[in-house]
Coordinates of C-alpha atoms in Angstrom, one line a residue:
X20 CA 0.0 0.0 0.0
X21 CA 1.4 3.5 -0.8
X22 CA 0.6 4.6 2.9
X23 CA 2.8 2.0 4.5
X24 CA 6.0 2.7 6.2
X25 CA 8.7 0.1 6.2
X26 CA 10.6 -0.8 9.1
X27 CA 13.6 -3.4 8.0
X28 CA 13.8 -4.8 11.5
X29 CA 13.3 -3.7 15.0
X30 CA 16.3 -3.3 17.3
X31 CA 19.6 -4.7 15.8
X32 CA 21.3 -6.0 18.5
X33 CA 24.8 -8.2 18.8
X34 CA 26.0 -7.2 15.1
X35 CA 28.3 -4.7 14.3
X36 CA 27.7 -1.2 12.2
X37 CA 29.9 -3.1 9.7
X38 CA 27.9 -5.6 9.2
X39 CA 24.5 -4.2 9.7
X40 CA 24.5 -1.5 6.5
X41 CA 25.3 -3.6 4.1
X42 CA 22.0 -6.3 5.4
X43 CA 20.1 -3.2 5.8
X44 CA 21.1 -2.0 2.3
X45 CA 20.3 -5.4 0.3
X46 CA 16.9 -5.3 2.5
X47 CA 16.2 -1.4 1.4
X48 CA 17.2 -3.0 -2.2
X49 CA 14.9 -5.7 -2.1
X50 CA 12.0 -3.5 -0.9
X51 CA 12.5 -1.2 -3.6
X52 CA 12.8 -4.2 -6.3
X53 CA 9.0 -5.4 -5.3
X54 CA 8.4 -1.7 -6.5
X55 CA 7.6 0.2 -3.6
X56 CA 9.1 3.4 -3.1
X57 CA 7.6 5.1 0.7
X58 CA 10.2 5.5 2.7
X59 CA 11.7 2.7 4.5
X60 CA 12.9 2.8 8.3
X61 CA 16.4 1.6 9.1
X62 CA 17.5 1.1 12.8
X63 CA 20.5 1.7 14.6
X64 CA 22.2 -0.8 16.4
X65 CA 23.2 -1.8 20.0
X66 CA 18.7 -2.4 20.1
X67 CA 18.5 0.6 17.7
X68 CA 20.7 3.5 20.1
X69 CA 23.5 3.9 17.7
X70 CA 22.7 5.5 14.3
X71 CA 26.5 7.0 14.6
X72 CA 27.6 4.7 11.8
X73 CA 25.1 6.6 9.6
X74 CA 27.2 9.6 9.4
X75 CA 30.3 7.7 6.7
X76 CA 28.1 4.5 5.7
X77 CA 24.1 5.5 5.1
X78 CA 22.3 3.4 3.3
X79 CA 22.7 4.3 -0.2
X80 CA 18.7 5.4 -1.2
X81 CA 17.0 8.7 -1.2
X82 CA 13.4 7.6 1.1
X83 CA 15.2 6.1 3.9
X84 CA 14.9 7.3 7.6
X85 CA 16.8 6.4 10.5
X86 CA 15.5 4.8 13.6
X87 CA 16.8 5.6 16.9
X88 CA 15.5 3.9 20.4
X89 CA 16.5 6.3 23.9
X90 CA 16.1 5.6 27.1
X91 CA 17.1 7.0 30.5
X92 CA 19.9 4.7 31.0
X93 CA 20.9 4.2 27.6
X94 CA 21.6 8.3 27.5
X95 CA 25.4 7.9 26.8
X96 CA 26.5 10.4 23.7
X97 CA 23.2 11.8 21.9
X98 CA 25.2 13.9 19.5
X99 CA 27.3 10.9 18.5
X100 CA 24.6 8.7 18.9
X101 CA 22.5 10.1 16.4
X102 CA 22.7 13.6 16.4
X103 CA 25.8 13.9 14.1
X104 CA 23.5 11.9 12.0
X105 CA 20.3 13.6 12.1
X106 CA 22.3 16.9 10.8
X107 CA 22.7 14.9 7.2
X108 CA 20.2 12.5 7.2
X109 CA 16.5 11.9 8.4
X110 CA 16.4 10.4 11.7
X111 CA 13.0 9.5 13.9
X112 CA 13.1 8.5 17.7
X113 CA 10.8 5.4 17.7
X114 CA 11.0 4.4 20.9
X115 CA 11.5 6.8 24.3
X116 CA 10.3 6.9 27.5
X117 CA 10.3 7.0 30.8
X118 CA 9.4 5.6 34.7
X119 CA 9.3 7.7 37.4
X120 CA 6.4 7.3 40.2
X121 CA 7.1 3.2 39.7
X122 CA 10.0 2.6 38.6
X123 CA 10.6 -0.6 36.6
X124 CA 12.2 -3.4 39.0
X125 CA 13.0 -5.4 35.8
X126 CA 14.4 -3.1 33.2
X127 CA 16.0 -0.1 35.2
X128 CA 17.2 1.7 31.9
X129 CA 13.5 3.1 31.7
X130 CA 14.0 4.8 35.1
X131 CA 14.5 8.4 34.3
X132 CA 12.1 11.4 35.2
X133 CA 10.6 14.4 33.2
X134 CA 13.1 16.3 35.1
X135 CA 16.2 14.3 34.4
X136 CA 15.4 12.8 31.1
X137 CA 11.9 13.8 28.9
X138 CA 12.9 17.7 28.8
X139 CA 16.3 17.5 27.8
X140 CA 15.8 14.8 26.1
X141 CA 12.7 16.9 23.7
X142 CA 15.5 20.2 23.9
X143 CA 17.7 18.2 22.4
X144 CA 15.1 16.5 19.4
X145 CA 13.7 20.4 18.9
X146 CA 17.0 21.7 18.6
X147 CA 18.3 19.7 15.7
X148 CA 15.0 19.2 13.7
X149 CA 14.4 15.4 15.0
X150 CA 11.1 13.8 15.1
X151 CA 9.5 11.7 17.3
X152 CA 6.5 9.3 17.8
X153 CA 4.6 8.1 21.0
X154 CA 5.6 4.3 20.6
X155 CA 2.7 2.6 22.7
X156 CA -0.5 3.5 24.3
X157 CA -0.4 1.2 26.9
X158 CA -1.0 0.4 30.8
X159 CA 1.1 -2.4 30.9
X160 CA 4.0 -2.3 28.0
X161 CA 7.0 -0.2 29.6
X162 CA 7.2 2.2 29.6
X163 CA 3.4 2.4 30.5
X164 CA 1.8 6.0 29.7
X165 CA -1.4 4.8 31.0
X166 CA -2.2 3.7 34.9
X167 CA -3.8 -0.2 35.5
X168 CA -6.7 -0.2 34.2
X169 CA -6.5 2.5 31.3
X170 CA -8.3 4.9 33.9
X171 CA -5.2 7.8 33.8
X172 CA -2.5 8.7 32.3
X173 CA 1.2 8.1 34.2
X174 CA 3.3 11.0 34.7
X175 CA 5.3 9.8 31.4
X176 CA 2.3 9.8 29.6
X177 CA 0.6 13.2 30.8
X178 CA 4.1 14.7 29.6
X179 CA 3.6 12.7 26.0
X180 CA 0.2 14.2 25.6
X181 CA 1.4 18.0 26.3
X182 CA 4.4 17.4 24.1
X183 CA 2.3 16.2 21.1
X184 CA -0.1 19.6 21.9
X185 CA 2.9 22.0 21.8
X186 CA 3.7 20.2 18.4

């Protein structure tokens, strides 16, 4: 369908840069061979935090977009990350987040706060131009924007819905 977005595959994880662009290229070739031309989403690796290689080796074709995953405790070097990147190239945070008033017992990279995390985190995309997308409305999925039950909205996800009524 023309309205369809491609994502190549979610999260590369235990393969190198090296070895990633040239799979994701032949992937972004195959796409484009079936005849569809909408863009097609390419992820970074390390579970989709480090589009860095993007700067020297993009994938060679003119509708593709960059996928980049942040969390709290995977905040490490943003402008090497993907910010270098997202001066050149169209890049798109698909997954962000954050726990604060429960913090996750089992996955402590989502532990963060509006505070220490979601506001520099949305100074940093508005500076440089970088998009964004709210990547589950959920009350269970963690990050969870909603409370048990679907009743309210998490901290996490009352900050979502002003951020995407500022847009």
């Amino acid at each position: 369908p023309p309205h369809a977005i491609f994502e190549i595959f979610n999260e590369p994880q235990g393969i190198t840069a090296d070895v990633w662009q040239p799979a994701a290229s032949d992937l972004v070739r195959a796409i484009r061979e079936s005849g569809a031309g909408q863009v097609v989403v390419v992820g970074g690796v390390d579970f989709a935090s480090d589009a860095s290689w993007v700067v020297d080796t993009p994938v060679v074709d003119d509708n593709v977009a960059y996928a980049v995953h942040v969390y709290p405790g995977t905040r490490i070097d943003w402008v090497g990350w993907f910010g270098e990147a997202a001066a050149r190239y169209p890049v798109l945070i698909t997954e962000w987040g954050y726990m604060d008033e429960n913090p996750s017992p089992t996955q402590s990279y989502l532990n963060g706060s509006e505070a220490t995390y979601g506001e520099p985190l949305m100074a940093f995309l508005r500076e440089r131009g970088i998009g964004w997308v709210a990547c589950w409305w959920d009350d269970q999925w963690e990050p969870p924007m909603m409370t048990p039950g679907g009743t309210g909205w998490t901290q996490f996800g009352q900050f979502v819905l002003t951020k995407l009524s500022d847009a």
